Amino acid sequence: MSSAAPLENGDVLWTRVLAALRQRGVSAHLQGLLAQLRPIESPAGKLVLSAPNAFIRDWIEDNYGATLAELLHDCADEPCDLELRADAAQGLPSVRPSPPPAPPAAGLNAAYTFANFVLGKSNELVFSAAQGVCKSPGQGNNPLFVYGDSGLGKTHILHAIGNELRRLRPDTRVRLLNGEQFMNEYIAVTHAGNRTLEKREDFRNKYRKDCDVLLLDDIQLWRGSAIETRHEFFLTFNELYEGRKQIVITSDRPPSDLPDIEERLKTRFHHGLLADIQPPAFETRVSILQKKAEDRRIQLPPDVAAFIAERVRKNVRELEGALNRLIAVHDLTRVPVNLEMAQQALRNILPPPQAVNLDTIVEEASRFYGLTADKLVRGGRQKRIAHARAVAMYLCRTMTPSSFPEIGARFEKDHATVMYACRKIEGLVESDPAIRRECAEIRSRLTS
Ligand code: ADP
Ligand code: MG
């Protein structure tokens, strides 16, 4: 007699656990991680899973061990232990950054890469132009001029270009600095007394001869009297350009709005590629938050991500700041990251909410689905109406600080019904692009 149940049972059991987790509305990220676990044995009273490596095993065990054990117990209908093993044959997980192949060039921040830049409509032009630059530096889009408001990822993209170039061609001589540094360095050179000539020569070599790619951040930092600096830059620019060396420039405004840049330089910028970067849309803001949380190995519930993304609209740096604050509070207090905790932790740093409340949401959702408010709230179980109502409830939960019972009162339902509807839509928002768009559209109508 064998004590081990056939592995088939393990498969079935694990599939049921995964389904139960999905019902709980766990994030797509966590689902992805769990999908990497494989049942390998299921002796009586036990399920053994294999993780691709020790890192993932430990992370899942630490963060979800208890939840998984509990679900396993439920799904098996009897006491059942869980064991996680690391599969030594597989490599490190992709979430762990691989060490850069060459030492980073001075001025480059290795943390800013293409891989951790989240794409959306608002930045795809800049992103693809930046990638094009890395494929054939100096050949096509030269110079690449990137402009957009503060906190939208210009510096990130600039470093990503530098890092990618050094990854593809480790001996590329990349120089990255901002407009102010260029100016200060040049002013220091011109005030070097009797060593001025020598220093000037060093400066020229550094930015002209010994440079394959010049990445100049924040050119708008040139102010007022820096005529000499601008002239020096003009000469540098020409020499690099004529030598087919790549130049990338960022600015918080387009060349036409830069009063301190000469027309002849602007004309040259226009001969390259001007690419603007815009504030990300709601969905992109959510993805950025999820990505940053993932990198920090924090599980960010979808309603918390939606809550932050709703309130911080114009600046990715502030989006990140809000997340950092949540993580700091979580680390200090060990309070799990959830909506209530986020509302509390961020109450002083988030801008005040727009005038969105349960009534305006009901109104807007009704309009969107072509129903009267009364029909949406009281219209019974007909599928179309029930869906509209569930979406409205979900929006109430994610766009206002209202509790389930409060939302229940507005919809004349009990709090469990609201909770169920919210979970359901939350799951759909992750899995169904059409529903995601519906929610995004109603949101944007409510807040614009
Ligand atoms: P800017 O130079 O335009 O002021 P930064 O490049 O400094 O903005 O970006 C501010 C912060 O926001 C950085 O931490 C950057 O990593 C992050 N960030 C901006 N856009 C994105 C994006 N699309 N994906 C991931 N992170 C982003
Ligand atoms: Mg910047």
Coordinates of C-alpha atoms and ligand atoms in Angstrom, one line a residue:
M1 CA 0.0 0.0 0.0
S2 CA 1.4 3.4 -0.9
S3 CA 0.9 6.3 1.5
A4 CA 1.3 8.8 -1.3
A5 CA -1.8 10.0 -3.1
P6 CA -1.3 10.2 -6.9
L7 CA 0.2 13.5 -8.0
E8 CA -3.0 14.2 -9.9
N9 CA -4.6 15.0 -6.6
G10 CA -1.9 17.5 -5.9
D11 CA -2.6 19.2 -9.2
V12 CA -6.3 19.4 -8.6
L13 CA -5.8 20.7 -5.1
W14 CA -3.3 23.3 -6.2
T15 CA -5.6 24.5 -9.0
R16 CA -8.4 24.9 -6.4
V17 CA -6.1 26.9 -4.2
L18 CA -5.2 29.2 -7.0
A19 CA -8.8 29.6 -8.0
A20 CA -9.7 30.5 -4.3
L21 CA -6.9 33.1 -4.3
R22 CA -8.1 34.7 -7.5
Q23 CA -11.5 35.0 -5.9
R24 CA -9.9 36.9 -3.1
G25 CA -8.8 39.4 -5.7
V26 CA -5.0 39.0 -5.3
S27 CA -2.9 41.1 -7.6
A28 CA -1.8 39.9 -11.1
H29 CA 1.8 40.2 -9.9
L30 CA 1.2 37.7 -7.1
Q31 CA -0.8 35.4 -9.3
G32 CA 2.2 35.4 -11.7
L33 CA 4.5 34.4 -8.9
L34 CA 2.3 31.7 -7.7
A35 CA 1.8 30.4 -11.2
Q36 CA 5.5 29.5 -11.1
L37 CA 5.0 27.0 -8.3
R38 CA 4.5 23.4 -9.4
P39 CA 3.0 20.6 -7.3
I40 CA 5.6 17.8 -7.2
E41 CA 4.3 15.4 -4.6
S42 CA 1.2 14.9 -2.6
P43 CA 1.6 12.3 0.0
A44 CA -1.4 12.0 2.4
G45 CA -2.0 15.2 4.4
K46 CA 0.6 17.2 2.5
L47 CA 1.3 19.1 -0.7
V48 CA 4.8 19.7 -1.9
L49 CA 5.3 22.6 -4.3
S50 CA 8.5 23.4 -6.1
A51 CA 9.5 27.1 -6.5
P52 CA 11.9 28.2 -9.3
N53 CA 14.5 29.2 -6.8
A54 CA 15.2 29.9 -3.1
F55 CA 14.5 33.6 -3.4
I56 CA 10.9 33.1 -4.6
R57 CA 10.3 30.2 -2.2
D58 CA 11.4 32.4 0.8
W59 CA 9.4 35.4 -0.4
I60 CA 6.2 33.4 -0.8
E61 CA 6.7 31.6 2.4
D62 CA 7.3 34.8 4.4
N63 CA 4.5 36.7 2.8
Y64 CA 1.9 34.2 1.9
G65 CA 2.8 31.0 3.8
A66 CA 0.0 31.4 6.3
T67 CA -2.6 32.4 3.8
L68 CA -1.7 29.5 1.5
A69 CA -1.8 27.0 4.4
E70 CA -5.2 28.2 5.4
L71 CA -6.6 28.0 1.9
L72 CA -5.0 24.6 1.4
H73 CA -6.8 23.4 4.5
D74 CA -10.1 24.7 3.2
C75 CA -9.7 23.3 -0.3
A76 CA -8.5 19.9 0.9
D77 CA -11.4 19.6 3.3
E78 CA -9.0 18.1 5.8
P79 CA -5.7 19.1 7.5
C80 CA -3.1 19.4 4.9
D81 CA 0.5 20.7 5.3
L82 CA 2.3 22.7 2.7
E83 CA 5.9 22.4 1.9
L84 CA 7.8 24.7 -0.5
R85 CA 11.0 23.5 -2.1
A86 CA 13.4 25.5 -4.2
D87 CA 14.2 24.0 -7.5
A88 CA 18.0 24.2 -7.7
A89 CA 18.0 23.7 -11.4
Q90 CA 16.5 27.1 -12.2
G91 CA 18.2 30.4 -12.2
L92 CA 17.6 33.6 -10.3
P93 CA 14.2 35.2 -10.7
S94 CA 13.9 38.0 -13.2
V95 CA 12.8 40.5 -10.5
R96 CA 16.3 40.5 -9.0
P97 CA 18.4 43.0 -11.1
S98 CA 21.3 41.5 -12.8
P99 CA 24.7 43.2 -12.1
P100 CA 25.6 45.6 -14.8
P101 CA 28.2 43.9 -17.2
A102 CA 30.5 46.9 -17.2
P103 CA 31.2 49.4 -14.4
P104 CA 28.7 52.3 -14.7
A105 CA 30.1 55.4 -16.3
A106 CA 30.4 58.4 -14.1
G107 CA 27.2 60.3 -13.7
L108 CA 25.0 57.3 -14.7
N109 CA 22.4 56.0 -12.2
A110 CA 22.1 52.3 -12.7
A111 CA 18.7 52.3 -11.1
Y112 CA 17.1 54.0 -14.1
T113 CA 16.6 51.5 -16.9
F114 CA 14.3 50.9 -19.8
A115 CA 13.2 47.8 -18.1
N116 CA 11.8 49.6 -15.1
F117 CA 10.2 52.4 -17.1
V118 CA 6.5 51.9 -17.4
L119 CA 5.1 52.6 -20.8
G120 CA 1.9 54.4 -21.6
K121 CA 0.5 56.6 -24.3
S122 CA 1.9 59.7 -22.5
N123 CA 5.6 58.5 -22.9
E124 CA 5.7 56.0 -25.7
L125 CA 7.1 58.5 -28.2
V126 CA 10.0 59.4 -26.0
F127 CA 10.5 55.8 -25.1
S128 CA 10.7 54.5 -28.6
A129 CA 12.9 57.5 -29.7
A130 CA 15.3 56.7 -26.8
Q131 CA 15.4 53.1 -27.8
G132 CA 16.1 54.1 -31.4
V133 CA 19.0 56.2 -30.2
C134 CA 20.5 53.1 -28.4
K135 CA 20.1 51.0 -31.5
S136 CA 22.0 53.4 -33.8
P137 CA 23.5 56.3 -31.8
G138 CA 24.3 59.3 -33.9
Q139 CA 22.6 57.9 -37.0
G140 CA 18.9 58.9 -36.9
N141 CA 17.3 61.1 -34.2
N142 CA 20.2 63.4 -33.6
P143 CA 19.9 65.4 -31.4
L144 CA 17.0 63.9 -29.5
F145 CA 15.3 66.7 -27.6
V146 CA 13.0 65.5 -24.8
Y147 CA 10.7 67.9 -23.0
G148 CA 7.9 67.8 -20.5
D149 CA 7.0 68.9 -17.0
S150 CA 8.9 68.1 -13.9
G151 CA 8.6 64.6 -12.5
L152 CA 7.5 62.8 -15.7
G153 CA 10.6 60.7 -16.3
K154 CA 13.0 62.7 -18.4
T155 CA 16.0 62.1 -16.2
H156 CA 15.0 58.5 -15.9
I157 CA 15.0 58.1 -19.7
L158 CA 18.3 59.9 -20.1
H159 CA 20.0 57.6 -17.7
A160 CA 18.3 54.6 -19.2
I161 CA 19.8 55.6 -22.6
G162 CA 23.3 55.8 -21.0
N163 CA 22.9 52.5 -19.2
E164 CA 21.6 50.7 -22.3
L165 CA 24.4 52.1 -24.5
R166 CA 27.0 50.9 -22.0
R167 CA 25.3 47.5 -21.8
L168 CA 25.3 47.1 -25.6
R169 CA 28.7 48.6 -26.1
P170 CA 30.6 48.7 -22.9
D171 CA 33.3 51.0 -24.1
T172 CA 31.0 53.7 -25.3
R173 CA 32.2 56.9 -23.7
V174 CA 29.0 58.4 -22.2
R175 CA 28.9 61.8 -20.6
L176 CA 25.8 62.7 -18.6
L177 CA 25.4 66.0 -16.8
N178 CA 22.9 68.7 -16.4
G179 CA 22.9 72.2 -17.8
E180 CA 23.9 73.8 -14.5
Q181 CA 26.9 71.4 -14.1
F182 CA 28.0 72.1 -17.6
M183 CA 27.8 75.9 -16.9
N184 CA 29.6 75.7 -13.6
E185 CA 32.4 73.5 -14.9
Y186 CA 32.9 75.8 -17.8
I187 CA 32.9 78.9 -15.6
A188 CA 35.5 77.3 -13.3
V189 CA 37.7 76.6 -16.4
T190 CA 37.6 80.2 -17.6
H191 CA 38.6 81.4 -14.1
A192 CA 41.6 79.1 -13.7
G193 CA 44.1 82.0 -13.9
N194 CA 47.2 81.1 -15.7
R195 CA 46.0 77.6 -16.1
T196 CA 43.0 78.7 -18.1
L197 CA 44.3 77.6 -21.5
E198 CA 45.3 74.2 -20.3
K199 CA 42.0 73.7 -18.4
R200 CA 40.0 74.9 -21.4
E201 CA 41.8 72.3 -23.5
D202 CA 40.9 69.6 -20.9
F203 CA 37.3 70.7 -20.9
R204 CA 37.2 70.5 -24.7
N205 CA 38.7 67.1 -24.8
K206 CA 36.3 65.8 -22.2
Y207 CA 33.2 66.9 -24.0
R208 CA 34.2 66.8 -27.6
K209 CA 37.1 64.4 -28.3
D210 CA 36.7 61.9 -25.4
C211 CA 32.9 61.7 -25.7
D212 CA 30.8 59.4 -27.9
V213 CA 27.4 60.3 -26.4
L214 CA 26.5 63.5 -24.6
L215 CA 23.4 63.4 -22.4
L216 CA 22.5 66.8 -21.2
D217 CA 19.8 67.1 -18.6
D218 CA 17.7 70.2 -17.9
I219 CA 19.1 72.6 -20.4
Q220 CA 16.6 75.2 -19.1
L221 CA 18.9 75.6 -16.1
W222 CA 21.0 78.0 -18.2
R223 CA 20.0 81.4 -17.1
G224 CA 20.8 85.0 -17.8
S225 CA 24.4 85.8 -18.5
A226 CA 25.8 82.5 -19.5
I227 CA 26.6 83.7 -23.0
E228 CA 30.1 82.1 -22.9
T229 CA 28.7 78.8 -21.7
R230 CA 26.2 78.8 -24.5
H231 CA 28.8 79.6 -27.0
E232 CA 31.0 76.8 -25.7
F233 CA 28.0 74.4 -25.9
F234 CA 27.3 75.5 -29.4
L235 CA 30.8 74.6 -30.4
T236 CA 30.7 71.3 -28.5
F237 CA 27.3 70.5 -30.1
N238 CA 28.6 71.2 -33.6
E239 CA 31.7 69.1 -33.2
L240 CA 29.9 66.1 -31.8
Y241 CA 27.1 66.5 -34.3
E242 CA 29.5 66.6 -37.2
G243 CA 31.4 63.7 -35.8
R244 CA 28.1 61.8 -35.8
K245 CA 28.1 61.5 -32.0
Q246 CA 24.7 61.2 -30.4
I247 CA 23.4 64.1 -28.3
V248 CA 20.3 63.9 -26.1
I249 CA 18.9 66.9 -24.4
T250 CA 16.1 67.3 -21.9
S251 CA 14.2 70.4 -20.9
D252 CA 11.1 71.3 -19.0
R253 CA 9.8 73.2 -22.0
P254 CA 10.1 73.0 -25.8
P255 CA 13.1 74.8 -27.5
S256 CA 10.8 77.6 -28.7
D257 CA 10.2 78.6 -25.0
L258 CA 13.8 78.7 -24.0
P259 CA 14.7 82.4 -24.0
D260 CA 18.4 81.8 -23.3
I261 CA 19.1 79.5 -26.2
E262 CA 20.2 81.1 -29.5
E263 CA 18.1 80.7 -32.6
R264 CA 20.9 78.9 -34.5
L265 CA 20.9 76.2 -31.7
K266 CA 17.2 75.9 -31.7
T267 CA 17.3 75.4 -35.5
R268 CA 19.6 72.5 -34.9
F269 CA 17.4 71.0 -32.3
H270 CA 14.5 71.1 -34.8
H271 CA 16.6 69.1 -37.2
G272 CA 16.7 66.2 -34.8
L273 CA 13.7 64.8 -33.1
L274 CA 11.6 66.7 -30.6
A275 CA 9.7 64.4 -28.3
D276 CA 7.4 65.4 -25.5
I277 CA 6.4 63.5 -22.4
Q278 CA 3.0 64.0 -20.9
P279 CA 1.4 63.2 -17.5
P280 CA 0.5 59.5 -17.5
A281 CA -3.1 58.4 -17.7
F282 CA -4.8 56.8 -14.7
E283 CA -4.1 53.3 -15.8
T284 CA -0.4 54.1 -16.4
R285 CA -0.2 55.7 -12.9
V286 CA -1.6 52.5 -11.5
S287 CA 0.9 50.4 -13.4
I288 CA 3.8 52.6 -12.3
L289 CA 2.7 52.2 -8.7
Q290 CA 2.4 48.4 -9.1
K291 CA 5.8 48.2 -10.7
K292 CA 7.5 50.3 -8.0
A293 CA 5.8 48.3 -5.3
E294 CA 6.9 45.1 -7.0
D295 CA 10.5 46.3 -7.1
R296 CA 10.3 47.0 -3.4
R297 CA 8.7 43.6 -2.9
I298 CA 5.6 45.1 -1.4
Q299 CA 2.2 43.8 -2.3
L300 CA 0.0 46.8 -3.2
P301 CA -3.7 46.0 -3.2
P302 CA -5.5 47.3 -6.3
D303 CA -7.8 49.6 -4.4
V304 CA -4.8 51.3 -2.7
A305 CA -3.1 51.8 -6.1
A306 CA -6.3 53.2 -7.5
F307 CA -6.7 55.5 -4.5
I308 CA -3.2 57.0 -4.9
A309 CA -3.4 57.2 -8.7
E310 CA -6.7 59.0 -8.4
R311 CA -5.2 61.6 -6.1
V312 CA -1.8 62.2 -7.6
R313 CA -2.3 63.0 -11.3
K314 CA 0.4 65.2 -12.7
N315 CA 3.7 64.0 -11.3
V316 CA 5.3 60.5 -11.1
R317 CA 7.8 61.6 -8.5
E318 CA 5.0 62.5 -6.2
L319 CA 3.3 59.2 -7.0
E320 CA 6.5 57.5 -5.9
G321 CA 6.7 59.7 -2.8
A322 CA 3.3 58.6 -1.7
L323 CA 4.2 54.9 -2.2
N324 CA 7.5 55.4 -0.3
R325 CA 5.6 56.9 2.6
L326 CA 3.2 53.9 2.7
I327 CA 6.2 51.5 2.8
A328 CA 7.9 53.5 5.5
V329 CA 4.8 53.5 7.6
H330 CA 4.3 49.8 7.0
D331 CA 7.9 49.0 7.9
L332 CA 7.6 51.0 11.1
T333 CA 4.2 49.8 12.3
R334 CA 3.8 46.4 10.5
V335 CA 0.2 47.5 9.7
P336 CA -0.7 45.7 6.4
V337 CA -0.9 48.0 3.4
N338 CA -4.6 48.4 2.8
L339 CA -7.0 51.2 1.8
E340 CA -7.7 52.4 5.3
M341 CA -4.0 52.4 6.3
A342 CA -3.2 54.3 3.1
Q343 CA -5.8 57.0 3.7
Q344 CA -4.5 57.5 7.1
A345 CA -0.8 57.5 6.2
L346 CA -1.2 59.8 3.3
R347 CA -3.8 62.2 4.6
N348 CA -1.4 65.1 5.0
I349 CA 0.6 64.7 1.8
L350 CA -2.1 64.0 -0.8
P351 CA -3.9 66.9 -2.5
P352 CA -7.5 67.3 -1.4
P353 CA -9.8 65.0 -3.3
Q354 CA -11.9 66.3 -6.2
A355 CA -15.5 66.9 -5.5
V356 CA -16.4 63.2 -6.0
N357 CA -18.8 61.6 -3.7
L358 CA -21.3 58.7 -3.7
D359 CA -24.0 60.8 -5.4
T360 CA -21.8 62.1 -8.2
I361 CA -20.5 58.6 -8.9
V362 CA -24.0 57.1 -9.0
E363 CA -25.0 60.0 -11.4
E364 CA -22.0 59.6 -13.7
A365 CA -22.2 55.8 -13.8
S366 CA -25.9 56.0 -14.6
R367 CA -25.2 58.4 -17.4
F368 CA -22.4 56.2 -18.7
Y369 CA -24.6 53.0 -18.8
G370 CA -27.7 54.9 -20.1
L371 CA -29.7 54.3 -16.9
T372 CA -31.5 56.6 -14.5
A373 CA -29.9 56.8 -11.1
D374 CA -33.0 55.2 -9.6
K375 CA -32.7 52.2 -12.0
L376 CA -29.0 51.8 -11.3
V377 CA -29.7 51.7 -7.5
R378 CA -32.9 49.8 -7.4
G379 CA -33.2 48.2 -10.8
G380 CA -33.0 44.6 -9.7
R381 CA -30.8 41.7 -10.9
Q382 CA -31.0 42.1 -14.6
K383 CA -27.5 41.5 -15.8
R384 CA -26.8 44.8 -17.4
I385 CA -28.1 46.8 -14.5
A386 CA -26.4 44.7 -11.9
H387 CA -23.1 45.2 -13.7
A388 CA -23.6 49.0 -13.8
R389 CA -24.4 48.9 -10.1
A390 CA -21.4 46.8 -9.2
V391 CA -19.1 49.1 -11.2
A392 CA -20.6 52.1 -9.4
M393 CA -20.0 50.5 -6.0
Y394 CA -16.5 49.7 -6.9
L395 CA -15.8 53.3 -7.9
C396 CA -17.4 54.5 -4.7
R397 CA -15.0 52.2 -2.8
T398 CA -11.9 53.3 -4.7
M399 CA -12.6 56.9 -5.2
T400 CA -14.0 57.9 -1.9
P401 CA -13.1 57.0 1.7
S402 CA -16.5 55.5 2.3
S403 CA -16.8 52.2 4.1
F404 CA -18.7 49.2 2.7
P405 CA -21.7 49.8 5.1
E406 CA -21.8 53.5 4.0
I407 CA -21.8 52.5 0.3
G408 CA -24.4 49.8 1.2
A409 CA -26.6 52.5 2.6
R410 CA -26.4 54.6 -0.6
F411 CA -27.3 51.6 -2.7
E412 CA -29.9 50.2 -0.3
K413 CA -27.9 47.0 0.0
D414 CA -26.1 45.3 2.9
H415 CA -22.4 45.6 3.2
A416 CA -21.6 42.0 2.2
T417 CA -23.3 42.7 -1.2
V418 CA -21.2 45.7 -1.7
M419 CA -18.1 43.9 -0.7
Y420 CA -18.8 41.0 -3.1
A421 CA -19.5 43.5 -6.0
C422 CA -16.3 45.4 -5.3
R423 CA -14.2 42.2 -5.3
K424 CA -15.8 41.0 -8.5
I425 CA -15.2 44.2 -10.4
E426 CA -11.7 44.5 -8.9
G427 CA -10.9 41.0 -10.4
L428 CA -12.5 42.0 -13.7
V429 CA -10.5 45.2 -13.9
E430 CA -7.4 43.1 -13.7
S431 CA -8.4 40.5 -16.2
D432 CA -10.7 42.2 -18.7
P433 CA -9.5 45.2 -20.6
A434 CA -13.0 46.3 -21.6
I435 CA -14.1 46.6 -18.0
R436 CA -10.9 48.3 -17.2
R437 CA -11.7 50.9 -19.9
E438 CA -15.2 51.4 -18.6
C439 CA -14.0 52.2 -15.1
A440 CA -11.2 54.5 -16.4
E441 CA -13.7 56.4 -18.6
I442 CA -16.2 56.9 -15.8
R443 CA -13.4 58.0 -13.5
S444 CA -12.0 60.5 -15.9
R445 CA -15.5 61.9 -16.5
L446 CA -15.9 62.3 -12.8
T447 CA -12.6 64.1 -12.3
S448 CA -12.0 66.2 -15.3
Ligands
ADP1 P1 11.9 64.5 -14.6 O1 13.4 64.4 -14.9 O2 11.0 64.5 -15.8 O3 11.6 65.6 -13.6 P2 12.4 61.9 -13.3 O4 13.0 61.2 -14.5 O5 13.3 62.4 -12.3 O6 11.5 63.1 -13.8 O7 11.3 61.0 -12.7 C1 10.8 61.2 -11.4 C2 10.6 59.8 -10.7 O8 9.5 59.2 -11.4 C3 11.8 58.9 -10.9 O9 12.0 58.2 -9.8 C4 11.4 58.0 -12.1 O10 12.0 56.7 -11.9 C5 9.9 57.9 -11.9 N1 9.2 57.7 -13.2 C6 8.8 58.7 -14.1 N2 8.2 58.1 -15.1 C7 8.2 56.8 -14.9 C8 7.7 55.7 -15.7 N3 7.1 55.8 -16.8 N4 8.0 54.5 -15.2 C9 8.6 54.3 -14.0 N5 9.1 55.3 -13.3 C10 8.9 56.5 -13.7
MG2 MG 14.9 65.6 -14.3

